[in-house]
Coordinates of C-alpha atoms in Angstrom, one line a residue:
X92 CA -55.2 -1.3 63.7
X93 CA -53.8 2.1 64.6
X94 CA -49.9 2.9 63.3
X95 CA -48.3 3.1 66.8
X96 CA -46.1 5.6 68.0
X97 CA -42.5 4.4 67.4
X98 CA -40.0 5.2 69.6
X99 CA -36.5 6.1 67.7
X100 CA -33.8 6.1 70.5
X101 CA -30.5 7.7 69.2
X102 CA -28.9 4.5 69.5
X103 CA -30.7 3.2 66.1
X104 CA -31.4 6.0 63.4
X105 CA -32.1 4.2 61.0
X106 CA -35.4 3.6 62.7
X107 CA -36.3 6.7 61.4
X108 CA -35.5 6.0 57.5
X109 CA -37.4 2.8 58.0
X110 CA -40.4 4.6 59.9
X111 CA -41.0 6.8 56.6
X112 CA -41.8 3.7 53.9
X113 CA -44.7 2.2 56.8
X114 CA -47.8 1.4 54.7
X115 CA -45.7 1.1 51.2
X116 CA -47.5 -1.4 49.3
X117 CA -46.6 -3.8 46.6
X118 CA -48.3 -3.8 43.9
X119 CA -50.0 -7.0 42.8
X120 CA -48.8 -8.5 39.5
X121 CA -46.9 -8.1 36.9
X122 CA -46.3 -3.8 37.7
X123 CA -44.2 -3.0 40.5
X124 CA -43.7 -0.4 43.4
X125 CA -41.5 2.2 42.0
X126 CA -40.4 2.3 45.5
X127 CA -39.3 -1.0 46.0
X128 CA -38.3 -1.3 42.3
X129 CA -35.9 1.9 43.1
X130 CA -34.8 0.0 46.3
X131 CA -33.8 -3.1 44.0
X132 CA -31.8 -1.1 41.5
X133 CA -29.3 0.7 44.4
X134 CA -28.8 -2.2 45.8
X135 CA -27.9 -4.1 42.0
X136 CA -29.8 -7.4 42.4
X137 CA -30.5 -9.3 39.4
X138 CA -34.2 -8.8 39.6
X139 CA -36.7 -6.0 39.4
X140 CA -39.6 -7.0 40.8
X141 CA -41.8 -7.2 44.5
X142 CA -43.5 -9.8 43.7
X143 CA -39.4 -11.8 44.7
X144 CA -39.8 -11.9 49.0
X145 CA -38.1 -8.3 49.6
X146 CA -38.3 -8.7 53.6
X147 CA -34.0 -8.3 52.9
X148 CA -34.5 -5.7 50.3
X149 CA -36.4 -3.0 52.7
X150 CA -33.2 -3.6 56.0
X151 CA -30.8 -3.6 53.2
X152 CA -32.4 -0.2 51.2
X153 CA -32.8 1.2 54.5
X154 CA -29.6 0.5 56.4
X155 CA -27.5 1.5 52.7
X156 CA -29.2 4.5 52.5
X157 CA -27.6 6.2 56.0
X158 CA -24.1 4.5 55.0
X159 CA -24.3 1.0 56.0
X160 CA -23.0 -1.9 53.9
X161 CA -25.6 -4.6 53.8
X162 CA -24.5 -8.1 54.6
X163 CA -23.5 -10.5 51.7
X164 CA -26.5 -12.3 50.0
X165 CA -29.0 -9.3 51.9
X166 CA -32.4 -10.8 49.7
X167 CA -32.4 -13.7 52.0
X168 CA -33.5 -13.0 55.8
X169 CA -31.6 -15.6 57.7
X170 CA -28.4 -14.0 55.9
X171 CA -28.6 -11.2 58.2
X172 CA -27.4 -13.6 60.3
X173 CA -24.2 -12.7 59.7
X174 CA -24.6 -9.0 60.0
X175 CA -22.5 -6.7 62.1
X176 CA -22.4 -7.8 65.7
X177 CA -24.7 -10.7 67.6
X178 CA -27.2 -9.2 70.3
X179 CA -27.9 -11.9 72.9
X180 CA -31.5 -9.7 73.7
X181 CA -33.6 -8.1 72.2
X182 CA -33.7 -4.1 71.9
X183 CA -35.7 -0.9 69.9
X184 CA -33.8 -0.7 66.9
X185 CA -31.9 -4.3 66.6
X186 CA -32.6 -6.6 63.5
X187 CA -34.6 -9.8 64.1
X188 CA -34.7 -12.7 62.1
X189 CA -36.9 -15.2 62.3
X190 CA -37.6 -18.6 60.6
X191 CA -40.6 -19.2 58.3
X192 CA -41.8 -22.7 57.4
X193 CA -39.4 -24.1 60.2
X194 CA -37.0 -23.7 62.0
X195 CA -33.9 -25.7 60.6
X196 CA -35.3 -24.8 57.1
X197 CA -33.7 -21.8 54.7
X198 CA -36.6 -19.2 54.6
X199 CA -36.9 -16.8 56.9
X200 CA -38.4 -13.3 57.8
X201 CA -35.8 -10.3 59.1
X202 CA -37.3 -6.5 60.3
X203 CA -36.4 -4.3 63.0
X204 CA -37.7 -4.2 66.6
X205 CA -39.8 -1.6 67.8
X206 CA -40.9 -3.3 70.9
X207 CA -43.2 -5.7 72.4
X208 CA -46.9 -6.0 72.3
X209 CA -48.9 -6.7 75.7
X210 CA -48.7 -10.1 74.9
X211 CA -45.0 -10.3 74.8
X212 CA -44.5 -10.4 71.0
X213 CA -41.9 -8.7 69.4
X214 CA -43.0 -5.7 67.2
X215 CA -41.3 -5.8 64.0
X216 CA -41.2 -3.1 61.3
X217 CA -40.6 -4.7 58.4
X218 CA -41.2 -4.9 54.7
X219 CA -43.0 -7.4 52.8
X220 CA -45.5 -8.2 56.0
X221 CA -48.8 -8.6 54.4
X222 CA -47.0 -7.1 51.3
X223 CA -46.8 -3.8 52.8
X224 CA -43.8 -2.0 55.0
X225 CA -45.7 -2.5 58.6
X226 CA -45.3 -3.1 62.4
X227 CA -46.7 -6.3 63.1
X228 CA -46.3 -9.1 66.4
X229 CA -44.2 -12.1 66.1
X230 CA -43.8 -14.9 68.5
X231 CA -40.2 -15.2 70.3
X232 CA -40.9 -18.5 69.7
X233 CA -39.7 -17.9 65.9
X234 CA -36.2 -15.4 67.0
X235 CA -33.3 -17.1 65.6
X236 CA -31.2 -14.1 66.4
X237 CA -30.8 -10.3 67.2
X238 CA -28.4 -8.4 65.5
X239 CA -26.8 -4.9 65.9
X240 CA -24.5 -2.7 63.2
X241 CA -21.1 -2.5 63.5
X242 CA -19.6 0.6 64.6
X243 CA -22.9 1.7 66.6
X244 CA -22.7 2.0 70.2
X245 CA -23.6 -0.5 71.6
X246 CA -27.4 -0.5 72.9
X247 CA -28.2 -0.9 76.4
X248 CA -30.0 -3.9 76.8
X249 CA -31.4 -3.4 80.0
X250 CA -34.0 -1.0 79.1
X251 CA -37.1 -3.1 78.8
X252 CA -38.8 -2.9 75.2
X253 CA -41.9 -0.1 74.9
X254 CA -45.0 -1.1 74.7
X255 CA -46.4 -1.0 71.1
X256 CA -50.2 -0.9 70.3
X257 CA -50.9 -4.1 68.9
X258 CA -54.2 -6.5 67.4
X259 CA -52.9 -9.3 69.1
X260 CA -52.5 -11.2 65.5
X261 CA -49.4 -12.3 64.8
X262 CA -48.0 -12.6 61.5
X263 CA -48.4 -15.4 59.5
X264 CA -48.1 -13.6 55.7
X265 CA -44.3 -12.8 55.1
X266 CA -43.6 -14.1 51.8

């Protein structure tokens, strides 16, 4: 599948942080992405390596890196949750999260929208999505929420998400 042009509007930069890890790997095992292990150590969790879910670690490296504070307990996705201010659409730029497993359970997937494939799925740039930092489809039918930083402006949520070149596959490898 073709890395698809990603649109950064000005109202999300740290699109552009996250846009420069696409197609970091983990690495199998017991080594680990010096990347990802770097990612760990700024943010001080307790553990070292990517073979833990890091779906958290890559919005929380990349959002801490242009001056954000991440949200309390950023390693698991539905945490973000709780983050900045509640988006009642989606929008290029805005964190998603998602449930895995189902939907009243306590896992969970979190990235940052892109836009929408043909089908109507949400494209998600996110780490830990087929163990690599990638844009890949979701179904809305997963969403549990949208969420937007404090202090930003406020995105305009009438703009109708791009387009994004997609396989048509949605994600089923998260974890």
């Amino acid at each position: 599948m073709p890395t698809p042009a990603l649109a950064v509007p000005k109202a999300a930069p740290w699109l552009v942080t996250a846009r420069l890890s696409l197609g970091l790997k983990e690495i199998p095992g017991k080594a680990t992405s010096p990347t990802i292990a770097g990612w760990l150590a700024k943010l001080k969790a307790p553990w070292k390596d990517d073979e833990t879910p890091w779906c958290g670690t890559f919005v929380a490296a990349v959002l801490q890196s242009i001056g954000f504070v991440p949200v309390k307990g950023w390693a698991g996705a539905r945490n973000w949750l709780n983050y900045g201010q509640k988006l009642p659409a989606p929008c290029v730029g805005a964190i998603v999260v998602f449930w895995r497993g189902k939907p009243s359970g306590w896992s969970g997937h979190v990235g940052f929208i892109v836009g929408k494939d043909a089908a109507g799925n949400l494209m998600v740039l996110g780490g830990n999505q087929g163990n690599s930092v990638s844009i890949k489809p979701f179904p809305m039918s997963r969403v549990l929420g949208y969420r937007w930083p404090l202090g930003e402006p406020r995105p305009d949520l009438t703009i109708p998400l791009p387009v994004v070149a997609s396989d048509g596959r949605v994600s089923d490898n998260e974890a």
